[in-house]
CSV table of C-alpha atoms in Angstrom, one decimal:
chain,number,residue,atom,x,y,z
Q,1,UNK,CA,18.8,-85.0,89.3
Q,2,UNK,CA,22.2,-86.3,88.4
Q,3,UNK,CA,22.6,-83.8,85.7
Q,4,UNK,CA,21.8,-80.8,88.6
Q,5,UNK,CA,24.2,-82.0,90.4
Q,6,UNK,CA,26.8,-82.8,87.7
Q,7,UNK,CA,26.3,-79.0,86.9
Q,8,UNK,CA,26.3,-77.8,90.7
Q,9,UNK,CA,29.9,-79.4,90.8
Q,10,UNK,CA,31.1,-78.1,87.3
Q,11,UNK,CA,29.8,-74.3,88.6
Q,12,UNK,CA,31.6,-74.8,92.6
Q,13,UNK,CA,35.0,-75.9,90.4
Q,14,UNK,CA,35.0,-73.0,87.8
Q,15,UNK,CA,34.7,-71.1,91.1
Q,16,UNK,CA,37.4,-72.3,93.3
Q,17,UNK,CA,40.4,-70.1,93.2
Q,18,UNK,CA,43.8,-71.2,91.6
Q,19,UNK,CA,46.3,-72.2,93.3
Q,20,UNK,CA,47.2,-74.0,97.0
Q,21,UNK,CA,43.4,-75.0,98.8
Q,22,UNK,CA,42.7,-72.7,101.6
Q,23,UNK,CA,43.5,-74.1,105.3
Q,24,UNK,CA,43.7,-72.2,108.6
Q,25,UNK,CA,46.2,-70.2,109.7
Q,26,UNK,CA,46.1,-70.1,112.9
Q,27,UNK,CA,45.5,-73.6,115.0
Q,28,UNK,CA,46.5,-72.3,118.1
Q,29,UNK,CA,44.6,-73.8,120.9
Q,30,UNK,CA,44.4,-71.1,123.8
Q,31,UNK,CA,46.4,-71.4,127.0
Q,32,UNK,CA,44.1,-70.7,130.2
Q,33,UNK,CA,45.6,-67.4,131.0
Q,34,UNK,CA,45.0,-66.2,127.3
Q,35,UNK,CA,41.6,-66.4,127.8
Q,36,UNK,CA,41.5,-62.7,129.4
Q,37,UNK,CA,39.9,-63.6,132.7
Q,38,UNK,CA,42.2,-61.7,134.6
Q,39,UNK,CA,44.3,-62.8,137.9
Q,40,UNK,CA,43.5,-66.2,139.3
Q,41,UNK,CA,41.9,-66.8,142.4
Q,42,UNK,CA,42.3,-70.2,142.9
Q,43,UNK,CA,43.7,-73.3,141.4
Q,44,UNK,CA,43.2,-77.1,141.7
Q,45,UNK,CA,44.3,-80.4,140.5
Q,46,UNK,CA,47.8,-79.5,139.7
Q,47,UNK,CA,47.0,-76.3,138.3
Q,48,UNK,CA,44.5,-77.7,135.6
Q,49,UNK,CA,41.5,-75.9,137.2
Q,50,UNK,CA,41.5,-72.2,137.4
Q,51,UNK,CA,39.2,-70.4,138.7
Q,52,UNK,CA,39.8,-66.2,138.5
Q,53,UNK,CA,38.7,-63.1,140.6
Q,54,UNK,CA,35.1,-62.6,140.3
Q,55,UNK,CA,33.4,-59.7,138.8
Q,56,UNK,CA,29.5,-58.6,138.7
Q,57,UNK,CA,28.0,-58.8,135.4
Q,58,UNK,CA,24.3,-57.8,134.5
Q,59,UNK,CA,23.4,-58.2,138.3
Q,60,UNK,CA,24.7,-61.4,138.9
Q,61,UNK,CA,28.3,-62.4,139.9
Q,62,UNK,CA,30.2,-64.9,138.1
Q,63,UNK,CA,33.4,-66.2,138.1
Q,64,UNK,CA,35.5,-67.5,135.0
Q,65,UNK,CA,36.9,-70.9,135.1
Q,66,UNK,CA,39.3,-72.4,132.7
Q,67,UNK,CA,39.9,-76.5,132.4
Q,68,UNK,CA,43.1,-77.4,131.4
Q,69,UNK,CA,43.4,-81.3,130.7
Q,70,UNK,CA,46.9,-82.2,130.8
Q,71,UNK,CA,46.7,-85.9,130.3
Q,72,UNK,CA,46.9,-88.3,127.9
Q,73,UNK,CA,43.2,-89.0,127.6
Q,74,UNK,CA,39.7,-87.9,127.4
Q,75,UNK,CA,38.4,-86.7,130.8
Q,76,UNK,CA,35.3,-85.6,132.3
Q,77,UNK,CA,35.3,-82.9,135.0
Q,78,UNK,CA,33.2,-81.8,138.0
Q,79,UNK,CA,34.1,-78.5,139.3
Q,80,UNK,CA,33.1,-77.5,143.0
Q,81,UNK,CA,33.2,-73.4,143.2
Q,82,UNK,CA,32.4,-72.8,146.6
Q,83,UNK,CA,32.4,-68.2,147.0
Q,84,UNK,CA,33.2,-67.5,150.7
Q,85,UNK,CA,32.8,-63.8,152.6
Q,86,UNK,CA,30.7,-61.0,151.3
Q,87,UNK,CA,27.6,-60.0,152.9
Q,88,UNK,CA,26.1,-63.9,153.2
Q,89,UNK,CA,25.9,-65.8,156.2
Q,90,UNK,CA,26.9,-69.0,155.2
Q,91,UNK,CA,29.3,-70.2,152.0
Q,92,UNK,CA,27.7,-70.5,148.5
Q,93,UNK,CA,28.5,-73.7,146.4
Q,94,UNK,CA,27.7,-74.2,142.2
Q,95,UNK,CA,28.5,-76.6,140.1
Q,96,UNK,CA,29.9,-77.4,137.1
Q,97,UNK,CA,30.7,-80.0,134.8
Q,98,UNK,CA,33.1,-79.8,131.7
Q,99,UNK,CA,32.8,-83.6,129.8
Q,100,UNK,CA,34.9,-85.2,127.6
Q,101,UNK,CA,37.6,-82.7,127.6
Q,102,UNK,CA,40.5,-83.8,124.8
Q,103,UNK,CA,44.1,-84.1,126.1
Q,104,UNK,CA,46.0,-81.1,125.7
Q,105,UNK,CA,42.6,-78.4,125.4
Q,106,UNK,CA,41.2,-76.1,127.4
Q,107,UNK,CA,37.9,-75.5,128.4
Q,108,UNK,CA,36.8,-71.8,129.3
Q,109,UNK,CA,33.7,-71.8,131.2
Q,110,UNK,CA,32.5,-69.4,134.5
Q,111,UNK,CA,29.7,-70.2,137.4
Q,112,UNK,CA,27.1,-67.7,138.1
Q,113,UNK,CA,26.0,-66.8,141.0
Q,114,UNK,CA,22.2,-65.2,142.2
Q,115,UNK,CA,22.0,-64.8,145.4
Q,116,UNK,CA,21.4,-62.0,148.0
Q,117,UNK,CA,24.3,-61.4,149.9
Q,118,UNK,CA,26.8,-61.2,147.1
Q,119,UNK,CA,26.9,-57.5,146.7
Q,120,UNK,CA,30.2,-56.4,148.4
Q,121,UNK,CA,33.2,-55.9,146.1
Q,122,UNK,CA,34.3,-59.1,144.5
Q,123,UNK,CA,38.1,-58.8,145.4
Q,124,UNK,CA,36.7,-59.2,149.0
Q,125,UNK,CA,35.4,-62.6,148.2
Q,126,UNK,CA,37.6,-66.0,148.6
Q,127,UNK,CA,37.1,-68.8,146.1
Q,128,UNK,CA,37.5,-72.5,146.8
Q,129,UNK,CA,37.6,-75.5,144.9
Q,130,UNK,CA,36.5,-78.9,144.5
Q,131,UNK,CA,37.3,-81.1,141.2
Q,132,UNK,CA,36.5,-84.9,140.7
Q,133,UNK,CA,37.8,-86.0,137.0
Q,134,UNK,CA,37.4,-89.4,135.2
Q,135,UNK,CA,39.0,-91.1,132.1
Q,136,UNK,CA,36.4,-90.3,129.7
Q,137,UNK,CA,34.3,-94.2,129.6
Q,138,UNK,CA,34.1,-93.9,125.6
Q,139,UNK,CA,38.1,-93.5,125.0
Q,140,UNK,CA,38.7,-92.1,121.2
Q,141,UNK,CA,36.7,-94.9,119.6
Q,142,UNK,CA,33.2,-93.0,120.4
């Protein structure tokens, strides 16, 4: 077995290319609006939640949600996306959670939504939003 694997690592360094080792190129962690979810619809916590216009997709509405965690630590999100207006009689709520979210990131995420009554135009719908964030209870030595 050790002379397999003496050979394995012989035949991976014969391999290698020359030269500098490969390393990304691009580290760029995404804004929120570079995420391609169009024009917000609503905001919360100081502009870390975003959630943007609606749109139907594959029969079901959804809306796209980015999670921006601008402080210092680790943080657990619960997102409240409440859709008012449409053909329902009564406010629709979902919920989402985005956990252990590093400082400085962004989580892209959306809600979906299946229920009758949410067939009018989604630019006719009004979004709301709830958000309840804690430190995340493992800090950076879990």
């Amino acid at each position: 077995m050790a002379e397999a694997n003496r050979e394995a690592d012989e035949q991976r360094a014969a391999a290698a290319a020359s030269g500098e080792p490969v390393a990304p190129r691009d580290t760029h962690i995404p804004a929120p609006g570079e995420y391609g979810f169009g024009k917000p619809a609503a905001t919360a916590q100081h502009g870390e939640v975003v959630a943007y216009t609606p749109r139907h997709e594959s029969g079901r509405l959804t809306v796209p949600i980015t999670i921006h965690n601008g402080s210092d630590d680790r943080v657990n999100y619960r997102v409240e996306v409440t859709v008012v207006g449409g053909n329902q009689d009564s406010p629709i709520t979902v919920t989402t959670n985005a956990n252990n979210v590093f400082p400085g990131t962004t989580w892209p995420t959306q809600v979906d939504i299946t229920t009758a009554g949410v067939t009018t135009s989604p630019a006719n719908l009004q979004i709301r939003l709830e958000v309840v964030q804690d430190v995340y209870p493992y800090g950076d030595g879990h």
